């Protein structure tokens, strides 16, 4: 069963404690979403120079992350819109784009944190990720004592045979009843080791 939600396709994958988990399937509308964020929400544009990393704290969702100096970031300052995207960061050469989206529902509030699930339940979620179209692999990781699902995604902008392919790496966790979704898109072909290192460093830096 598919549900259209804020321009992204979500798939219902599990029914724990009487509730369903919803996971983000891909990045097909990333560029249009970035444009919408720039146009529709109040933002702060920060260009970092000199420092090795820069900390970003998004008070509204209680998230703090560190980004490398070569990334520029746009963060939202207000919640007076329907978008769930709270940060867009991009490299100067536009080969890397990172987005952070946060959602919640009655089911996320019921489970509250992936750490509360058994190994069997976590593996069921991982298996469901891997069955999604475009998902090349999914693994269960632990950063700062929190469970994350990291996925390698290959998706097409449309379904034609000559459609442009988008490569991305995603990290997802559930904390305090909220789904946190980190999506790193590579505009320079398949996800590289540098891309993997970047997303890993962001997830390792994240505090909630």
Short mmCIF file of N, CA and C in Angstrom, two decimals, residues 20-192:
data_model
loop_
_atom_site.label_atom_id
_atom_site.label_comp_id
_atom_site.label_asym_id
_atom_site.label_seq_id
_atom_site.Cartn_x
_atom_site.Cartn_y
_atom_site.Cartn_z
N UNK A 20 1.88 1.27 12.16
CA UNK A 20 2.67 1.01 10.97
C UNK A 20 3.86 1.95 10.91
N UNK A 21 4.99 1.42 10.41
CA UNK A 21 6.15 2.24 10.12
C UNK A 21 6.07 2.70 8.67
N UNK A 22 6.47 3.94 8.43
CA UNK A 22 6.52 4.45 7.07
C UNK A 22 7.96 4.82 6.76
N UNK A 23 8.47 4.41 5.61
CA UNK A 23 9.84 4.76 5.26
C UNK A 23 9.89 5.48 3.92
N UNK A 24 10.84 6.40 3.81
CA UNK A 24 11.02 7.16 2.59
C UNK A 24 11.66 6.29 1.54
N UNK A 25 11.09 6.25 0.36
CA UNK A 25 11.55 5.31 -0.65
C UNK A 25 12.67 5.86 -1.52
N UNK A 26 12.73 7.14 -1.77
CA UNK A 26 13.75 7.59 -2.71
C UNK A 26 13.96 9.07 -2.75
N UNK A 27 14.56 9.53 -3.84
CA UNK A 27 14.97 10.92 -3.95
C UNK A 27 14.55 11.51 -5.29
N UNK A 28 13.47 11.01 -5.86
CA UNK A 28 13.11 11.38 -7.22
C UNK A 28 12.79 12.88 -7.37
N UNK A 29 12.33 13.53 -6.31
CA UNK A 29 11.96 14.93 -6.42
C UNK A 29 12.87 15.83 -5.60
N UNK A 30 14.08 15.38 -5.36
CA UNK A 30 14.97 16.14 -4.49
C UNK A 30 15.20 17.55 -5.00
N UNK A 31 15.51 17.70 -6.28
CA UNK A 31 15.83 19.03 -6.79
C UNK A 31 14.66 19.97 -6.67
N UNK A 32 13.45 19.49 -6.97
CA UNK A 32 12.28 20.35 -6.83
C UNK A 32 12.01 20.68 -5.38
N UNK A 33 12.27 19.73 -4.47
CA UNK A 33 12.09 19.98 -3.05
C UNK A 33 13.06 21.04 -2.54
N UNK A 34 14.31 20.96 -3.03
CA UNK A 34 15.29 21.97 -2.64
C UNK A 34 14.83 23.35 -3.08
N UNK A 35 14.32 23.43 -4.30
CA UNK A 35 13.82 24.71 -4.79
C UNK A 35 12.65 25.19 -3.94
N UNK A 36 11.76 24.29 -3.56
CA UNK A 36 10.62 24.66 -2.74
C UNK A 36 11.05 25.17 -1.38
N UNK A 37 12.08 24.51 -0.81
CA UNK A 37 12.57 24.95 0.49
C UNK A 37 13.09 26.38 0.40
N UNK A 38 13.87 26.65 -0.64
CA UNK A 38 14.45 27.99 -0.80
C UNK A 38 13.36 29.04 -0.98
N UNK A 39 12.31 28.69 -1.71
CA UNK A 39 11.27 29.65 -2.01
C UNK A 39 10.25 29.78 -0.89
N UNK A 40 9.87 28.66 -0.27
CA UNK A 40 8.70 28.63 0.59
C UNK A 40 8.98 28.84 2.07
N UNK A 41 10.21 28.66 2.53
CA UNK A 41 10.44 28.79 3.96
C UNK A 41 11.50 29.82 4.25
N UNK A 42 11.42 30.40 5.41
CA UNK A 42 12.45 31.32 5.84
C UNK A 42 13.73 30.55 6.08
N UNK A 43 14.85 31.07 5.59
CA UNK A 43 16.10 30.33 5.68
C UNK A 43 17.23 31.22 6.16
N UNK A 44 18.27 30.58 6.63
CA UNK A 44 19.52 31.24 6.94
C UNK A 44 20.60 30.59 6.10
N UNK A 45 21.25 31.37 5.24
CA UNK A 45 22.31 30.84 4.40
C UNK A 45 23.64 31.09 5.09
N UNK A 46 24.39 30.00 5.33
CA UNK A 46 25.66 30.10 6.04
C UNK A 46 26.75 29.53 5.16
N UNK A 47 27.72 30.35 4.81
CA UNK A 47 28.88 29.87 4.06
C UNK A 47 30.05 29.78 5.02
N UNK A 48 30.59 28.59 5.15
CA UNK A 48 31.63 28.34 6.13
C UNK A 48 32.99 28.38 5.45
N UNK A 49 33.94 29.06 6.07
CA UNK A 49 35.29 29.06 5.54
C UNK A 49 36.27 29.03 6.71
N UNK A 50 37.37 28.34 6.52
CA UNK A 50 38.40 28.32 7.54
C UNK A 50 38.26 27.18 8.52
N UNK A 51 37.08 26.95 9.09
CA UNK A 51 36.89 25.90 10.08
C UNK A 51 36.87 24.53 9.41
N UNK A 52 37.29 23.52 10.16
CA UNK A 52 37.23 22.15 9.66
C UNK A 52 35.79 21.68 9.57
N UNK A 53 35.02 21.94 10.62
CA UNK A 53 33.59 21.61 10.64
C UNK A 53 32.82 22.78 11.24
N UNK A 54 31.54 22.77 11.01
CA UNK A 54 30.66 23.79 11.59
C UNK A 54 29.44 23.10 12.17
N UNK A 55 29.06 23.48 13.39
CA UNK A 55 27.91 22.89 14.04
C UNK A 55 26.64 23.64 13.66
N UNK A 56 25.57 22.88 13.44
CA UNK A 56 24.27 23.46 13.13
C UNK A 56 23.27 22.91 14.15
N UNK A 57 22.56 23.79 14.80
CA UNK A 57 21.55 23.38 15.77
C UNK A 57 20.19 23.86 15.30
N UNK A 58 19.28 22.91 15.11
CA UNK A 58 17.92 23.23 14.68
C UNK A 58 17.03 23.08 15.90
N UNK A 59 16.78 24.19 16.55
CA UNK A 59 16.09 24.19 17.84
C UNK A 59 14.72 23.54 17.77
N UNK A 60 14.03 23.77 16.68
CA UNK A 60 12.64 23.31 16.55
C UNK A 60 12.50 21.81 16.68
N UNK A 61 13.51 21.06 16.22
CA UNK A 61 13.43 19.61 16.28
C UNK A 61 14.50 19.03 17.21
N UNK A 62 15.24 19.89 17.90
CA UNK A 62 16.22 19.43 18.87
C UNK A 62 17.40 18.70 18.27
N UNK A 63 17.76 19.02 17.02
CA UNK A 63 18.83 18.31 16.34
C UNK A 63 20.07 19.19 16.21
N UNK A 64 21.22 18.61 16.49
CA UNK A 64 22.50 19.28 16.28
C UNK A 64 23.39 18.34 15.48
N UNK A 65 23.96 18.87 14.37
CA UNK A 65 24.87 18.08 13.55
C UNK A 65 26.07 18.93 13.17
N UNK A 66 27.13 18.26 12.76
CA UNK A 66 28.33 18.94 12.29
C UNK A 66 28.53 18.64 10.81
N UNK A 67 28.87 19.68 10.04
CA UNK A 67 29.12 19.53 8.62
C UNK A 67 30.53 20.02 8.31
N UNK A 68 31.17 19.47 7.27
CA UNK A 68 32.51 19.93 6.90
C UNK A 68 32.46 21.35 6.36
N UNK A 69 33.61 22.00 6.38
CA UNK A 69 33.69 23.42 6.02
C UNK A 69 33.29 23.70 4.58
N UNK A 70 33.46 22.71 3.70
CA UNK A 70 33.16 22.97 2.29
C UNK A 70 31.67 22.92 1.97
N UNK A 71 30.84 22.58 2.96
CA UNK A 71 29.40 22.52 2.73
C UNK A 71 28.73 23.84 3.09
N UNK A 72 27.84 24.32 2.23
CA UNK A 72 26.98 25.45 2.54
C UNK A 72 25.64 24.90 3.01
N UNK A 73 24.99 25.58 3.95
CA UNK A 73 23.76 25.05 4.52
C UNK A 73 22.65 26.08 4.55
N UNK A 74 21.44 25.60 4.29
CA UNK A 74 20.23 26.39 4.43
C UNK A 74 19.39 25.72 5.51
N UNK A 75 19.07 26.43 6.57
CA UNK A 75 18.23 25.86 7.63
C UNK A 75 16.96 26.68 7.76
N UNK A 76 15.87 26.03 8.08
CA UNK A 76 14.61 26.75 8.21
C UNK A 76 14.50 27.39 9.58
N UNK A 77 13.85 28.54 9.62
CA UNK A 77 13.71 29.29 10.87
C UNK A 77 12.29 29.28 11.39
N UNK A 78 11.37 28.74 10.63
CA UNK A 78 9.98 28.78 11.02
C UNK A 78 9.28 27.50 10.64
N UNK A 79 8.22 27.16 11.36
CA UNK A 79 7.43 25.97 11.04
C UNK A 79 6.08 26.34 10.45
N UNK A 80 5.95 27.54 9.91
CA UNK A 80 4.67 28.00 9.38
C UNK A 80 4.47 27.54 7.95
N UNK A 81 4.80 26.30 7.64
CA UNK A 81 4.59 25.72 6.33
C UNK A 81 4.43 24.23 6.50
N UNK A 82 4.12 23.54 5.40
CA UNK A 82 3.83 22.12 5.48
C UNK A 82 5.01 21.24 5.12
N UNK A 83 6.17 21.83 4.83
CA UNK A 83 7.32 21.03 4.47
C UNK A 83 7.97 20.43 5.72
N UNK A 84 8.51 19.23 5.56
CA UNK A 84 9.17 18.55 6.68
C UNK A 84 10.69 18.60 6.53
N UNK A 85 11.20 19.38 5.59
CA UNK A 85 12.63 19.50 5.38
C UNK A 85 13.18 20.62 6.26
N UNK A 86 14.19 20.30 7.05
CA UNK A 86 14.73 21.27 8.00
C UNK A 86 16.12 21.76 7.64
N UNK A 87 16.81 21.06 6.76
CA UNK A 87 18.14 21.49 6.37
C UNK A 87 18.46 20.98 4.97
N UNK A 88 19.10 21.86 4.19
CA UNK A 88 19.66 21.49 2.90
C UNK A 88 21.11 21.96 2.91
N UNK A 89 22.05 21.06 2.66
CA UNK A 89 23.46 21.43 2.61
C UNK A 89 24.04 20.92 1.29
N UNK A 90 24.96 21.68 0.72
CA UNK A 90 25.50 21.31 -0.58
C UNK A 90 26.95 21.74 -0.68
N UNK A 91 27.73 20.97 -1.44
CA UNK A 91 29.13 21.30 -1.65
C UNK A 91 29.24 22.42 -2.68
N UNK A 92 30.37 23.09 -2.67
CA UNK A 92 30.58 24.23 -3.57
C UNK A 92 30.47 23.82 -5.03
N UNK A 93 30.89 22.59 -5.35
CA UNK A 93 30.81 22.12 -6.73
C UNK A 93 29.49 21.41 -7.03
N UNK A 94 28.58 21.40 -6.06
CA UNK A 94 27.23 20.85 -6.22
C UNK A 94 27.22 19.35 -6.51
N UNK A 95 28.29 18.65 -6.16
CA UNK A 95 28.30 17.20 -6.38
C UNK A 95 27.70 16.44 -5.22
N UNK A 96 27.54 17.10 -4.07
CA UNK A 96 26.95 16.46 -2.90
C UNK A 96 25.84 17.35 -2.35
N UNK A 97 24.67 16.77 -2.13
CA UNK A 97 23.56 17.49 -1.52
C UNK A 97 22.98 16.65 -0.39
N UNK A 98 22.93 17.24 0.80
CA UNK A 98 22.40 16.55 1.97
C UNK A 98 21.12 17.23 2.41
N UNK A 99 20.08 16.44 2.65
CA UNK A 99 18.85 16.98 3.20
C UNK A 99 18.50 16.26 4.49
N UNK A 100 17.85 16.97 5.38
CA UNK A 100 17.37 16.39 6.64
C UNK A 100 15.88 16.67 6.73
N UNK A 101 15.09 15.62 6.79
CA UNK A 101 13.65 15.76 6.97
C UNK A 101 13.23 15.05 8.24
N UNK A 102 12.18 15.55 8.87
CA UNK A 102 11.68 14.99 10.13
C UNK A 102 10.16 14.90 10.06
N UNK A 103 9.63 13.75 10.41
CA UNK A 103 8.18 13.56 10.46
C UNK A 103 7.81 12.83 11.74
N UNK A 104 6.54 12.85 12.07
CA UNK A 104 6.05 12.09 13.22
C UNK A 104 4.59 11.76 13.00
N UNK A 105 4.14 10.69 13.63
CA UNK A 105 2.74 10.31 13.60
C UNK A 105 2.44 9.53 14.88
N UNK A 106 1.23 9.04 15.01
CA UNK A 106 0.85 8.35 16.24
C UNK A 106 1.66 7.07 16.44
N UNK A 107 2.08 6.45 15.33
CA UNK A 107 2.84 5.21 15.44
C UNK A 107 4.28 5.46 15.88
N UNK A 108 4.89 6.53 15.35
CA UNK A 108 6.25 6.85 15.78
C UNK A 108 6.26 7.23 17.26
N UNK A 109 5.22 7.91 17.69
CA UNK A 109 5.13 8.29 19.10
C UNK A 109 4.93 7.06 19.98
N UNK A 110 4.25 6.06 19.46
CA UNK A 110 3.99 4.85 20.25
C UNK A 110 5.27 4.05 20.48
N UNK A 111 6.10 3.90 19.43
CA UNK A 111 7.34 3.14 19.55
C UNK A 111 8.44 4.00 20.16
N UNK A 112 8.50 5.27 19.76
CA UNK A 112 9.38 6.28 20.34
C UNK A 112 10.83 6.20 19.89
N UNK A 113 11.42 4.99 19.85
CA UNK A 113 12.84 4.87 19.55
C UNK A 113 13.11 3.47 19.01
N UNK A 114 13.91 3.39 17.93
CA UNK A 114 14.25 2.08 17.38
C UNK A 114 14.99 1.20 18.38
N UNK A 115 15.63 1.82 19.35
CA UNK A 115 16.36 1.04 20.35
C UNK A 115 15.45 0.14 21.18
N UNK A 116 14.16 0.43 21.19
CA UNK A 116 13.22 -0.37 21.97
C UNK A 116 12.82 -1.66 21.26
N UNK A 117 13.19 -1.81 19.98
CA UNK A 117 12.78 -2.97 19.20
C UNK A 117 13.77 -4.12 19.36
N UNK A 118 13.26 -5.31 19.16
CA UNK A 118 14.10 -6.50 19.25
C UNK A 118 14.94 -6.64 17.99
N UNK A 119 15.95 -7.50 18.06
CA UNK A 119 16.80 -7.74 16.88
C UNK A 119 15.97 -8.28 15.72
N UNK A 120 15.01 -9.12 16.01
CA UNK A 120 14.14 -9.68 14.97
C UNK A 120 13.32 -8.59 14.30
N UNK A 121 12.78 -7.67 15.09
CA UNK A 121 11.99 -6.58 14.51
C UNK A 121 12.85 -5.65 13.67
N UNK A 122 14.06 -5.37 14.13
CA UNK A 122 14.96 -4.52 13.37
C UNK A 122 15.34 -5.19 12.04
N UNK A 123 15.57 -6.49 12.07
CA UNK A 123 15.91 -7.19 10.84
C UNK A 123 14.74 -7.21 9.86
N UNK A 124 13.54 -7.26 10.38
CA UNK A 124 12.36 -7.21 9.52
C UNK A 124 12.27 -5.86 8.80
N UNK A 125 12.57 -4.79 9.52
CA UNK A 125 12.59 -3.46 8.91
C UNK A 125 13.68 -3.40 7.83
N UNK A 126 14.86 -3.90 8.16
CA UNK A 126 15.95 -3.90 7.18
C UNK A 126 15.56 -4.67 5.92
N UNK A 127 14.96 -5.83 6.09
CA UNK A 127 14.54 -6.62 4.94
C UNK A 127 13.53 -5.87 4.08
N UNK A 128 12.66 -5.11 4.73
CA UNK A 128 11.65 -4.35 3.99
C UNK A 128 12.29 -3.23 3.18
N UNK A 129 13.29 -2.57 3.75
CA UNK A 129 14.05 -1.57 2.99
C UNK A 129 14.64 -2.20 1.72
N UNK A 130 15.24 -3.36 1.88
CA UNK A 130 15.95 -3.99 0.78
C UNK A 130 15.01 -4.45 -0.33
N UNK A 131 13.74 -4.62 -0.03
CA UNK A 131 12.77 -5.04 -1.04
C UNK A 131 12.24 -3.86 -1.85
N UNK A 132 12.52 -2.63 -1.42
CA UNK A 132 12.03 -1.46 -2.15
C UNK A 132 12.76 -1.30 -3.48
N UNK A 133 12.04 -0.85 -4.50
CA UNK A 133 12.66 -0.58 -5.79
C UNK A 133 13.78 0.45 -5.62
N UNK A 134 14.93 0.16 -6.17
CA UNK A 134 16.04 1.10 -6.13
C UNK A 134 16.97 0.90 -4.97
N UNK A 135 16.57 0.16 -3.97
CA UNK A 135 17.44 -0.07 -2.81
C UNK A 135 18.43 -1.18 -3.13
N UNK A 136 19.71 -0.82 -3.17
CA UNK A 136 20.75 -1.79 -3.49
C UNK A 136 21.21 -2.56 -2.26
N UNK A 137 21.16 -1.91 -1.09
CA UNK A 137 21.56 -2.57 0.14
C UNK A 137 21.06 -1.76 1.33
N UNK A 138 20.94 -2.43 2.47
CA UNK A 138 20.54 -1.76 3.70
C UNK A 138 21.24 -2.45 4.86
N UNK A 139 21.70 -1.67 5.80
CA UNK A 139 22.36 -2.25 6.97
C UNK A 139 21.89 -1.55 8.24
N UNK A 140 22.02 -2.25 9.34
CA UNK A 140 21.70 -1.68 10.64
C UNK A 140 22.99 -1.19 11.27
N UNK A 141 23.02 0.09 11.62
CA UNK A 141 24.22 0.69 12.20
C UNK A 141 23.89 1.28 13.57
N UNK A 142 24.92 1.57 14.32
CA UNK A 142 24.75 2.19 15.64
C UNK A 142 25.70 3.36 15.76
N UNK A 143 25.14 4.55 15.92
CA UNK A 143 25.93 5.76 16.12
C UNK A 143 25.46 6.43 17.41
N UNK A 144 26.40 6.69 18.31
CA UNK A 144 26.06 7.33 19.59
C UNK A 144 24.93 6.59 20.31
N UNK A 145 25.01 5.25 20.25
CA UNK A 145 24.03 4.39 20.95
C UNK A 145 22.62 4.52 20.41
N UNK A 146 22.49 4.90 19.14
CA UNK A 146 21.19 4.95 18.48
C UNK A 146 21.21 4.07 17.24
N UNK A 147 20.10 3.39 16.98
CA UNK A 147 19.98 2.52 15.82
C UNK A 147 19.64 3.35 14.59
N UNK A 148 20.37 3.11 13.50
CA UNK A 148 20.10 3.73 12.20
C UNK A 148 19.99 2.64 11.14
N UNK A 149 19.17 2.89 10.13
CA UNK A 149 19.15 2.07 8.93
C UNK A 149 19.81 2.89 7.83
N UNK A 150 20.90 2.39 7.28
CA UNK A 150 21.58 3.09 6.19
C UNK A 150 21.37 2.31 4.90
N UNK A 151 20.98 3.02 3.85
CA UNK A 151 20.62 2.37 2.58
C UNK A 151 21.33 3.04 1.42
N UNK A 152 21.69 2.22 0.44
CA UNK A 152 22.23 2.71 -0.82
C UNK A 152 21.09 2.66 -1.84
N UNK A 153 20.81 3.80 -2.46
CA UNK A 153 19.64 3.93 -3.32
C UNK A 153 20.06 4.31 -4.74
N UNK A 154 19.43 3.67 -5.71
CA UNK A 154 19.60 4.04 -7.11
C UNK A 154 18.20 4.20 -7.69
N UNK A 155 17.83 5.42 -8.07
CA UNK A 155 16.47 5.65 -8.55
C UNK A 155 16.48 6.47 -9.82
N UNK A 156 15.41 6.36 -10.59
CA UNK A 156 15.26 7.09 -11.84
C UNK A 156 14.29 8.24 -11.64
N UNK A 157 14.56 9.36 -12.35
CA UNK A 157 13.67 10.51 -12.28
C UNK A 157 12.30 10.16 -12.81
N UNK A 158 12.25 9.34 -13.87
CA UNK A 158 10.97 8.82 -14.36
C UNK A 158 11.21 7.38 -14.79
N UNK A 159 10.19 6.75 -15.32
CA UNK A 159 10.28 5.32 -15.60
C UNK A 159 10.77 4.97 -17.00
N UNK A 160 11.17 5.97 -17.79
CA UNK A 160 11.62 5.69 -19.15
C UNK A 160 12.99 5.01 -19.10
N UNK A 161 13.32 4.29 -20.17
CA UNK A 161 14.57 3.53 -20.20
C UNK A 161 15.79 4.43 -20.21
N UNK A 162 15.66 5.65 -20.73
CA UNK A 162 16.80 6.57 -20.79
C UNK A 162 16.74 7.63 -19.69
N UNK A 163 15.97 7.36 -18.64
CA UNK A 163 15.81 8.34 -17.57
C UNK A 163 17.12 8.52 -16.81
N UNK A 164 17.29 9.72 -16.29
CA UNK A 164 18.47 10.01 -15.49
C UNK A 164 18.42 9.23 -14.18
N UNK A 165 19.54 8.65 -13.80
CA UNK A 165 19.62 7.87 -12.57
C UNK A 165 20.20 8.73 -11.46
N UNK A 166 19.57 8.69 -10.29
CA UNK A 166 20.05 9.41 -9.12
C UNK A 166 20.60 8.41 -8.11
N UNK A 167 21.79 8.69 -7.61
CA UNK A 167 22.43 7.81 -6.62
C UNK A 167 22.44 8.52 -5.27
N UNK A 168 22.08 7.81 -4.23
CA UNK A 168 22.04 8.43 -2.91
C UNK A 168 22.31 7.40 -1.82
N UNK A 169 22.65 7.93 -0.67
CA UNK A 169 22.83 7.12 0.53
C UNK A 169 21.96 7.75 1.61
N UNK A 170 21.22 6.92 2.33
CA UNK A 170 20.27 7.42 3.30
C UNK A 170 20.51 6.83 4.68
N UNK A 171 20.25 7.63 5.69
CA UNK A 171 20.31 7.18 7.07
C UNK A 171 19.03 7.55 7.78
N UNK A 172 18.41 6.59 8.45
CA UNK A 172 17.13 6.82 9.10
C UNK A 172 17.17 6.34 10.54
N UNK A 173 16.60 7.15 11.43
CA UNK A 173 16.47 6.73 12.82
C UNK A 173 15.15 7.23 13.38
N UNK A 174 14.79 6.73 14.55
CA UNK A 174 13.57 7.14 15.25
C UNK A 174 13.97 7.53 16.67
N UNK A 175 13.76 8.79 17.00
CA UNK A 175 14.16 9.31 18.31
C UNK A 175 13.04 10.18 18.87
N UNK A 176 12.68 9.94 20.12
CA UNK A 176 11.66 10.74 20.80
C UNK A 176 10.38 10.87 19.98
N UNK A 177 10.00 9.77 19.33
CA UNK A 177 8.75 9.74 18.58
C UNK A 177 8.80 10.42 17.24
N UNK A 178 9.99 10.76 16.73
CA UNK A 178 10.13 11.43 15.43
C UNK A 178 11.04 10.62 14.51
N UNK A 179 10.65 10.53 13.24
CA UNK A 179 11.48 9.91 12.23
C UNK A 179 12.46 10.95 11.68
N UNK A 180 13.75 10.69 11.78
CA UNK A 180 14.78 11.57 11.23
C UNK A 180 15.36 10.90 9.99
N UNK A 181 15.29 11.59 8.86
CA UNK A 181 15.73 11.03 7.58
C UNK A 181 16.84 11.89 7.00
N UNK A 182 18.04 11.32 6.86
CA UNK A 182 19.20 12.00 6.27
C UNK A 182 19.42 11.41 4.88
N UNK A 183 19.46 12.27 3.87
CA UNK A 183 19.57 11.81 2.49
C UNK A 183 20.72 12.53 1.80
N UNK A 184 21.74 11.79 1.38
CA UNK A 184 22.89 12.37 0.68
C UNK A 184 22.85 11.93 -0.77
N UNK A 185 22.70 12.90 -1.67
CA UNK A 185 22.63 12.62 -3.10
C UNK A 185 23.95 12.96 -3.77
N UNK A 186 24.43 12.05 -4.59
CA UNK A 186 25.65 12.28 -5.36
C UNK A 186 25.27 12.70 -6.78
N UNK A 187 25.76 13.85 -7.22
CA UNK A 187 25.52 14.30 -8.59
C UNK A 187 26.68 13.93 -9.50
N UNK A 188 27.57 13.10 -8.98
CA UNK A 188 28.79 12.76 -9.71
C UNK A 188 28.89 11.25 -9.89
N UNK A 189 27.75 10.63 -10.23
CA UNK A 189 27.74 9.19 -10.43
C UNK A 189 27.44 8.44 -9.14
N UNK A 190 27.83 7.18 -9.11
CA UNK A 190 27.54 6.32 -7.97
C UNK A 190 28.15 6.90 -6.69
N UNK A 191 27.53 6.56 -5.57
CA UNK A 191 28.00 7.04 -4.27
C UNK A 191 29.44 6.58 -4.05
N UNK A 192 30.30 7.54 -3.74
CA UNK A 192 31.72 7.25 -3.57
C UNK A 192 32.05 7.02 -2.10
#
